[in-house]
Amino acid sequence: MYFPKGTLEMGTPGKFSKTEVIHILIAMAVLTSAFAFPLSQSRLLFGGFHLNAWVFSLPISFFALLTAFFVHELSHKFMAQKYGLWSEFRMFLGGLVFSLLLALFTGLVFAAPGAVMFRGETRTFEMGKIAAAGSFANILIAAVTFPLYTYVFFETAFIGKILGFVCAVNALLATFNLIPIGSLDGAKVIRWNGIAWALLFIAALVLTILILPRLPYFLFH
């Protein structure tokens, strides 16, 4: 059982505590900075740090993280609140520091920002729906941004790059989280409903396969 600091009042769906807001803002800032390194081809080892390119990449990174990480975690939170649970995001400071340093020195990102914590008794179907909510939101965003990027804004450099990267990050995040092992969301979803898990995983995997060949464009142009 997780025993959180700060408020334990469940409140109405959509309610945030001051502690939670601080954790979300820190996590968003760190991840936005970290993802801007591969986008700008900047790193301290085996390359160089390109300040202008890194700054230019920050808004692209921010929109991707806003739609992927933020929406993913809030979907968990709101679904848990729907079932009457205390639910708030808590950052994982060690994971954030590791993500930022790895990106700074190597240009690679391994995101471990934290997670939505909840407290209260849950039934299997409630746990499954809470777990599925995050990846379902990512799949919807990827499904909307993929045709916009592919058929509308592909040749529009800045907007196209934002939409393409948003699609890629959301599709990859959903696919990874739906792997049914350990503490990942997929393990909880499959215990609740194997068909629902299969549909979500196939949708996420198809979107990842479609967008992945285009990933070098986001990273190297």
PDB file of C-alpha atoms in Angstrom:
ATOM      1  CA  MET A   1       0.000   0.000   0.000  1.00  0.00           C
ATOM      2  CA  TYR A   2       1.255   3.453  -0.903  1.00  0.00           C
ATOM      3  CA  PHE A   3       1.003   6.004   1.912  1.00  0.00           C
ATOM      4  CA  PRO A   4       1.264   9.421   0.255  1.00  0.00           C
ATOM      5  CA  LYS A   5       2.206  12.772   1.671  1.00  0.00           C
ATOM      6  CA  GLY A   6      -0.193  15.655   1.296  1.00  0.00           C
ATOM      7  CA  THR A   7      -3.935  15.544   1.052  1.00  0.00           C
ATOM      8  CA  LEU A   8      -5.803  12.245   1.213  1.00  0.00           C
ATOM      9  CA  GLU A   9      -9.148  13.762   0.351  1.00  0.00           C
ATOM     10  CA  MET A  10     -10.528  12.169  -2.789  1.00  0.00           C
ATOM     11  CA  GLY A  11     -12.433  15.295  -3.734  1.00  0.00           C
ATOM     12  CA  THR A  12     -14.288  15.694  -7.009  1.00  0.00           C
ATOM     13  CA  PRO A  13     -12.881  14.269 -10.265  1.00  0.00           C
ATOM     14  CA  GLY A  14     -10.395  16.699 -11.699  1.00  0.00           C
ATOM     15  CA  LYS A  15      -9.293  18.077  -8.349  1.00  0.00           C
ATOM     16  CA  PHE A  16      -5.534  18.549  -7.843  1.00  0.00           C
ATOM     17  CA  SER A  17      -3.598  19.111  -4.637  1.00  0.00           C
ATOM     18  CA  LYS A  18      -0.770  21.653  -4.436  1.00  0.00           C
ATOM     19  CA  THR A  19       1.735  18.810  -3.974  1.00  0.00           C
ATOM     20  CA  GLU A  20       0.476  17.048  -7.079  1.00  0.00           C
ATOM     21  CA  VAL A  21       0.656  20.184  -9.235  1.00  0.00           C
ATOM     22  CA  ILE A  22       4.266  20.779  -8.183  1.00  0.00           C
ATOM     23  CA  HIS A  23       5.184  17.176  -9.020  1.00  0.00           C
ATOM     24  CA  ILE A  24       3.503  17.389 -12.429  1.00  0.00           C
ATOM     25  CA  LEU A  25       5.214  20.679 -13.323  1.00  0.00           C
ATOM     26  CA  ILE A  26       8.656  19.378 -12.324  1.00  0.00           C
ATOM     27  CA  ALA A  27       8.178  16.148 -14.252  1.00  0.00           C
ATOM     28  CA  MET A  28       6.943  18.009 -17.340  1.00  0.00           C
ATOM     29  CA  ALA A  29       9.865  20.455 -17.236  1.00  0.00           C
ATOM     30  CA  VAL A  30      12.485  17.724 -16.872  1.00  0.00           C
ATOM     31  CA  LEU A  31      11.006  15.472 -19.552  1.00  0.00           C
ATOM     32  CA  THR A  32      10.540  18.372 -21.979  1.00  0.00           C
ATOM     33  CA  SER A  33      14.203  19.274 -21.545  1.00  0.00           C
ATOM     34  CA  ALA A  34      15.307  15.649 -21.902  1.00  0.00           C
ATOM     35  CA  PHE A  35      13.350  14.887 -25.081  1.00  0.00           C
ATOM     36  CA  ALA A  36      14.666  18.069 -26.708  1.00  0.00           C
ATOM     37  CA  PHE A  37      18.181  16.564 -26.763  1.00  0.00           C
ATOM     38  CA  PRO A  38      17.517  13.763 -29.293  1.00  0.00           C
ATOM     39  CA  LEU A  39      15.279  16.084 -31.302  1.00  0.00           C
ATOM     40  CA  SER A  40      18.111  18.622 -31.613  1.00  0.00           C
ATOM     41  CA  GLN A  41      20.861  15.977 -32.009  1.00  0.00           C
ATOM     42  CA  SER A  42      22.524  17.469 -28.945  1.00  0.00           C
ATOM     43  CA  ARG A  43      24.634  15.604 -26.405  1.00  0.00           C
ATOM     44  CA  LEU A  44      27.865  16.125 -24.527  1.00  0.00           C
ATOM     45  CA  LEU A  45      29.405  12.801 -25.557  1.00  0.00           C
ATOM     46  CA  PHE A  46      30.036  11.695 -29.159  1.00  0.00           C
ATOM     47  CA  GLY A  47      28.737  14.907 -30.656  1.00  0.00           C
ATOM     48  CA  GLY A  48      28.054  18.377 -29.409  1.00  0.00           C
ATOM     49  CA  PHE A  49      25.522  20.560 -27.699  1.00  0.00           C
ATOM     50  CA  HIS A  50      23.635  22.771 -30.149  1.00  0.00           C
ATOM     51  CA  LEU A  51      21.913  25.401 -28.017  1.00  0.00           C
ATOM     52  CA  ASN A  52      19.823  26.997 -30.761  1.00  0.00           C
ATOM     53  CA  ALA A  53      18.587  23.625 -32.023  1.00  0.00           C
ATOM     54  CA  TRP A  54      17.850  22.492 -28.466  1.00  0.00           C
ATOM     55  CA  VAL A  55      15.807  25.630 -27.732  1.00  0.00           C
ATOM     56  CA  PHE A  56      13.949  25.244 -31.043  1.00  0.00           C
ATOM     57  CA  SER A  57      13.111  21.637 -30.079  1.00  0.00           C
ATOM     58  CA  LEU A  58      11.637  22.547 -26.680  1.00  0.00           C
ATOM     59  CA  PRO A  59       8.098  23.412 -27.910  1.00  0.00           C
ATOM     60  CA  ILE A  60       8.000  20.240 -30.024  1.00  0.00           C
ATOM     61  CA  SER A  61       9.076  18.202 -27.025  1.00  0.00           C
ATOM     62  CA  PHE A  62       6.580  20.021 -24.795  1.00  0.00           C
ATOM     63  CA  PHE A  63       3.561  19.290 -27.010  1.00  0.00           C
ATOM     64  CA  ALA A  64       4.554  15.623 -27.291  1.00  0.00           C
ATOM     65  CA  LEU A  65       4.959  15.277 -23.529  1.00  0.00           C
ATOM     66  CA  LEU A  66       1.795  17.277 -22.824  1.00  0.00           C
ATOM     67  CA  THR A  67      -0.320  14.933 -24.947  1.00  0.00           C
ATOM     68  CA  ALA A  68       1.494  11.703 -24.086  1.00  0.00           C
ATOM     69  CA  PHE A  69       2.744  11.807 -20.481  1.00  0.00           C
ATOM     70  CA  PHE A  70       0.306  14.369 -19.054  1.00  0.00           C
ATOM     71  CA  VAL A  71      -2.842  13.014 -20.712  1.00  0.00           C
ATOM     72  CA  HIS A  72      -1.808   9.424 -19.968  1.00  0.00           C
ATOM     73  CA  GLU A  73      -1.384  10.073 -16.249  1.00  0.00           C
ATOM     74  CA  LEU A  74      -4.501  12.232 -15.951  1.00  0.00           C
ATOM     75  CA  SER A  75      -6.557   9.508 -17.628  1.00  0.00           C
ATOM     76  CA  HIS A  76      -5.449   7.114 -14.893  1.00  0.00           C
ATOM     77  CA  LYS A  77      -6.209   9.738 -12.251  1.00  0.00           C
ATOM     78  CA  PHE A  78      -9.691  10.651 -13.448  1.00  0.00           C
ATOM     79  CA  MET A  79     -10.721   7.023 -13.910  1.00  0.00           C
ATOM     80  CA  ALA A  80      -9.540   6.195 -10.384  1.00  0.00           C
ATOM     81  CA  GLN A  81     -11.421   9.192  -9.024  1.00  0.00           C
ATOM     82  CA  LYS A  82     -14.509   7.992 -10.862  1.00  0.00           C
ATOM     83  CA  TYR A  83     -14.400   4.860  -8.724  1.00  0.00           C
ATOM     84  CA  GLY A  84     -14.047   6.860  -5.529  1.00  0.00           C
ATOM     85  CA  LEU A  85     -10.306   6.429  -4.966  1.00  0.00           C
ATOM     86  CA  TRP A  86      -7.776   8.956  -3.710  1.00  0.00           C
ATOM     87  CA  SER A  87      -5.590   9.503  -6.763  1.00  0.00           C
ATOM     88  CA  GLU A  88      -2.650  11.833  -7.383  1.00  0.00           C
ATOM     89  CA  PHE A  89       0.502  11.913  -9.479  1.00  0.00           C
ATOM     90  CA  ARG A  90       3.853  11.604  -7.733  1.00  0.00           C
ATOM     91  CA  MET A  91       7.145  12.126  -9.541  1.00  0.00           C
ATOM     92  CA  PHE A  92      10.050   9.702  -9.243  1.00  0.00           C
ATOM     93  CA  LEU A  93      12.977  12.060  -8.640  1.00  0.00           C
ATOM     94  CA  GLY A  94      15.674   9.469  -9.267  1.00  0.00           C
ATOM     95  CA  GLY A  95      14.083   8.476 -12.569  1.00  0.00           C
ATOM     96  CA  LEU A  96      13.796  12.099 -13.678  1.00  0.00           C
ATOM     97  CA  VAL A  97      17.431  12.848 -12.850  1.00  0.00           C
ATOM     98  CA  PHE A  98      18.539   9.702 -14.682  1.00  0.00           C
ATOM     99  CA  SER A  99      16.420  10.597 -17.736  1.00  0.00           C
ATOM    100  CA  LEU A 100      17.850  14.106 -17.918  1.00  0.00           C
ATOM    101  CA  LEU A 101      21.486  13.051 -17.450  1.00  0.00           C
ATOM    102  CA  LEU A 102      21.184  10.207 -19.972  1.00  0.00           C
ATOM    103  CA  ALA A 103      19.727  12.594 -22.556  1.00  0.00           C
ATOM    104  CA  LEU A 104      22.284  15.309 -21.783  1.00  0.00           C
ATOM    105  CA  PHE A 105      25.314  13.035 -22.218  1.00  0.00           C
ATOM    106  CA  THR A 106      24.147  10.532 -24.841  1.00  0.00           C
ATOM    107  CA  GLY A 107      21.154  12.043 -26.637  1.00  0.00           C
ATOM    108  CA  LEU A 108      19.050   9.024 -25.615  1.00  0.00           C
ATOM    109  CA  VAL A 109      15.940   9.132 -23.440  1.00  0.00           C
ATOM    110  CA  PHE A 110      14.630   6.580 -20.983  1.00  0.00           C
ATOM    111  CA  ALA A 111      11.631   8.216 -19.345  1.00  0.00           C
ATOM    112  CA  ALA A 112      10.822   7.249 -15.764  1.00  0.00           C
ATOM    113  CA  PRO A 113       8.936  10.309 -14.521  1.00  0.00           C
ATOM    114  CA  GLY A 114       6.727   8.778 -11.851  1.00  0.00           C
ATOM    115  CA  ALA A 115       3.165   7.521 -11.753  1.00  0.00           C
ATOM    116  CA  VAL A 116      -0.358   8.145 -10.557  1.00  0.00           C
ATOM    117  CA  MET A 117      -0.774   6.722  -7.081  1.00  0.00           C
ATOM    118  CA  PHE A 118      -4.135   5.746  -5.673  1.00  0.00           C
ATOM    119  CA  ARG A 119      -5.425   4.543  -2.368  1.00  0.00           C
ATOM    120  CA  GLY A 120      -8.513   2.468  -1.683  1.00  0.00           C
ATOM    121  CA  GLU A 121      -9.991  -0.919  -2.439  1.00  0.00           C
ATOM    122  CA  THR A 122     -10.446  -1.819  -6.102  1.00  0.00           C
ATOM    123  CA  ARG A 123     -12.109  -4.701  -7.869  1.00  0.00           C
ATOM    124  CA  THR A 124     -10.424  -6.386 -10.832  1.00  0.00           C
ATOM    125  CA  PHE A 125     -12.538  -4.613 -13.450  1.00  0.00           C
ATOM    126  CA  GLU A 126     -11.926  -1.233 -11.813  1.00  0.00           C
ATOM    127  CA  MET A 127      -8.172  -1.799 -11.740  1.00  0.00           C
ATOM    128  CA  GLY A 128      -8.275  -2.926 -15.357  1.00  0.00           C
ATOM    129  CA  LYS A 129     -10.193   0.128 -16.522  1.00  0.00           C
ATOM    130  CA  ILE A 130      -7.934   2.476 -14.568  1.00  0.00           C
ATOM    131  CA  ALA A 131      -4.889   0.855 -16.188  1.00  0.00           C
ATOM    132  CA  ALA A 132      -6.423   0.881 -19.673  1.00  0.00           C
ATOM    133  CA  ALA A 133      -7.440   4.545 -19.537  1.00  0.00           C
ATOM    134  CA  GLY A 134      -3.924   5.909 -20.023  1.00  0.00           C
ATOM    135  CA  SER A 135      -3.018   3.853 -23.085  1.00  0.00           C
ATOM    136  CA  PHE A 136      -6.489   4.322 -24.572  1.00  0.00           C
ATOM    137  CA  ALA A 137      -5.983   8.095 -24.444  1.00  0.00           C
ATOM    138  CA  ASN A 138      -2.562   7.740 -26.106  1.00  0.00           C
ATOM    139  CA  ILE A 139      -4.024   5.575 -28.864  1.00  0.00           C
ATOM    140  CA  LEU A 140      -6.752   8.131 -29.589  1.00  0.00           C
ATOM    141  CA  ILE A 141      -4.211  10.955 -29.835  1.00  0.00           C
ATOM    142  CA  ALA A 142      -1.920   8.904 -32.089  1.00  0.00           C
ATOM    143  CA  ALA A 143      -4.857   7.886 -34.293  1.00  0.00           C
ATOM    144  CA  VAL A 144      -5.874  11.534 -34.768  1.00  0.00           C
ATOM    145  CA  THR A 145      -2.403  12.978 -35.324  1.00  0.00           C
ATOM    146  CA  PHE A 146      -1.185  10.266 -37.729  1.00  0.00           C
ATOM    147  CA  PRO A 147      -3.473  11.199 -40.667  1.00  0.00           C
ATOM    148  CA  LEU A 148      -3.016  14.905 -39.928  1.00  0.00           C
ATOM    149  CA  TYR A 149       0.747  14.491 -40.135  1.00  0.00           C
ATOM    150  CA  THR A 150       0.736  12.077 -43.088  1.00  0.00           C
ATOM    151  CA  TYR A 151      -1.800  13.738 -45.350  1.00  0.00           C
ATOM    152  CA  VAL A 152      -2.115  17.378 -44.271  1.00  0.00           C
ATOM    153  CA  PHE A 153       0.989  18.794 -42.597  1.00  0.00           C
ATOM    154  CA  PHE A 154       3.805  16.512 -43.784  1.00  0.00           C
ATOM    155  CA  GLU A 155       5.470  19.284 -45.789  1.00  0.00           C
ATOM    156  CA  THR A 156       4.828  21.972 -43.159  1.00  0.00           C
ATOM    157  CA  ALA A 157       8.107  21.807 -41.289  1.00  0.00           C
ATOM    158  CA  PHE A 158       7.261  22.994 -37.788  1.00  0.00           C
ATOM    159  CA  ILE A 159       3.624  21.867 -37.463  1.00  0.00           C
ATOM    160  CA  GLY A 160       4.365  18.614 -39.262  1.00  0.00           C
ATOM    161  CA  LYS A 161       7.251  17.860 -36.954  1.00  0.00           C
ATOM    162  CA  ILE A 162       5.098  18.521 -33.882  1.00  0.00           C
ATOM    163  CA  LEU A 163       2.259  16.302 -35.105  1.00  0.00           C
ATOM    164  CA  GLY A 164       4.593  13.537 -36.192  1.00  0.00           C
ATOM    165  CA  PHE A 165       6.487  13.501 -32.937  1.00  0.00           C
ATOM    166  CA  VAL A 166       3.254  13.668 -30.911  1.00  0.00           C
ATOM    167  CA  CYS A 167       1.977  10.644 -32.821  1.00  0.00           C
ATOM    168  CA  ALA A 168       5.226   8.706 -32.361  1.00  0.00           C
ATOM    169  CA  VAL A 169       5.541   9.348 -28.628  1.00  0.00           C
ATOM    170  CA  ASN A 170       1.899   8.497 -27.951  1.00  0.00           C
ATOM    171  CA  ALA A 171       1.999   5.298 -30.019  1.00  0.00           C
ATOM    172  CA  LEU A 172       5.262   4.113 -28.444  1.00  0.00           C
ATOM    173  CA  LEU A 173       4.075   4.951 -24.917  1.00  0.00           C
ATOM    174  CA  ALA A 174       0.828   3.040 -25.399  1.00  0.00           C
ATOM    175  CA  THR A 175       2.574   0.016 -26.896  1.00  0.00           C
ATOM    176  CA  PHE A 176       5.183  -0.138 -24.138  1.00  0.00           C
ATOM    177  CA  ASN A 177       2.664   0.284 -21.317  1.00  0.00           C
ATOM    178  CA  LEU A 178       0.404  -2.432 -22.724  1.00  0.00           C
ATOM    179  CA  ILE A 179       3.107  -5.107 -22.557  1.00  0.00           C
ATOM    180  CA  PRO A 180       1.526  -7.564 -20.077  1.00  0.00           C
ATOM    181  CA  ILE A 181       4.448  -7.980 -17.694  1.00  0.00           C
ATOM    182  CA  GLY A 182       5.393  -6.801 -14.219  1.00  0.00           C
ATOM    183  CA  SER A 183       3.750  -3.621 -13.023  1.00  0.00           C
ATOM    184  CA  LEU A 184       2.980  -2.282 -16.511  1.00  0.00           C
ATOM    185  CA  ASP A 185      -0.603  -1.389 -17.367  1.00  0.00           C
ATOM    186  CA  GLY A 186      -0.915  -4.316 -19.760  1.00  0.00           C
ATOM    187  CA  ALA A 187      -0.698  -6.874 -16.950  1.00  0.00           C
ATOM    188  CA  LYS A 188      -3.606  -5.223 -15.118  1.00  0.00           C
ATOM    189  CA  VAL A 189      -5.709  -4.874 -18.273  1.00  0.00           C
ATOM    190  CA  ILE A 190      -5.261  -8.483 -19.348  1.00  0.00           C
ATOM    191  CA  ARG A 191      -6.283  -9.742 -15.905  1.00  0.00           C
ATOM    192  CA  TRP A 192      -9.510  -7.772 -16.302  1.00  0.00           C
ATOM    193  CA  ASN A 193     -10.344  -8.466 -19.945  1.00  0.00           C
ATOM    194  CA  GLY A 194      -8.121 -10.263 -22.429  1.00  0.00           C
ATOM    195  CA  ILE A 195     -10.133  -9.100 -25.453  1.00  0.00           C
ATOM    196  CA  ALA A 196      -9.945  -5.455 -24.392  1.00  0.00           C
ATOM    197  CA  TRP A 197      -6.192  -5.819 -23.892  1.00  0.00           C
ATOM    198  CA  ALA A 198      -5.732  -7.443 -27.324  1.00  0.00           C
ATOM    199  CA  LEU A 199      -7.705  -4.713 -29.100  1.00  0.00           C
ATOM    200  CA  LEU A 200      -5.756  -1.953 -27.365  1.00  0.00           C
ATOM    201  CA  PHE A 201      -2.392  -3.606 -27.924  1.00  0.00           C
ATOM    202  CA  ILE A 202      -3.046  -4.310 -31.616  1.00  0.00           C
ATOM    203  CA  ALA A 203      -4.196  -0.727 -32.191  1.00  0.00           C
ATOM    204  CA  ALA A 204      -1.136   0.680 -30.425  1.00  0.00           C
ATOM    205  CA  LEU A 205       1.218  -1.690 -32.254  1.00  0.00           C
ATOM    206  CA  VAL A 206      -0.256  -0.880 -35.674  1.00  0.00           C
ATOM    207  CA  LEU A 207       0.131   2.858 -35.052  1.00  0.00           C
ATOM    208  CA  THR A 208       3.704   2.329 -33.884  1.00  0.00           C
ATOM    209  CA  ILE A 209       4.565   0.301 -36.978  1.00  0.00           C
ATOM    210  CA  LEU A 210       3.048   2.989 -39.199  1.00  0.00           C
ATOM    211  CA  ILE A 211       4.841   5.922 -37.583  1.00  0.00           C
ATOM    212  CA  LEU A 212       8.159   4.290 -36.661  1.00  0.00           C
ATOM    213  CA  PRO A 213       9.681   4.397 -40.196  1.00  0.00           C
ATOM    214  CA  ARG A 214       9.103   8.155 -40.145  1.00  0.00           C
ATOM    215  CA  LEU A 215      10.906   8.603 -36.826  1.00  0.00           C
ATOM    216  CA  PRO A 216      14.284   9.491 -38.391  1.00  0.00           C
ATOM    217  CA  TYR A 217      12.606  12.519 -39.972  1.00  0.00           C
ATOM    218  CA  PHE A 218      11.725  13.913 -36.550  1.00  0.00           C
ATOM    219  CA  LEU A 219      15.212  13.258 -35.203  1.00  0.00           C
ATOM    220  CA  PHE A 220      17.421  14.291 -38.076  1.00  0.00           C
ATOM    221  CA  HIS A 221      15.629  17.073 -39.949  1.00  0.00           C
TER     222      HIS A 221
END
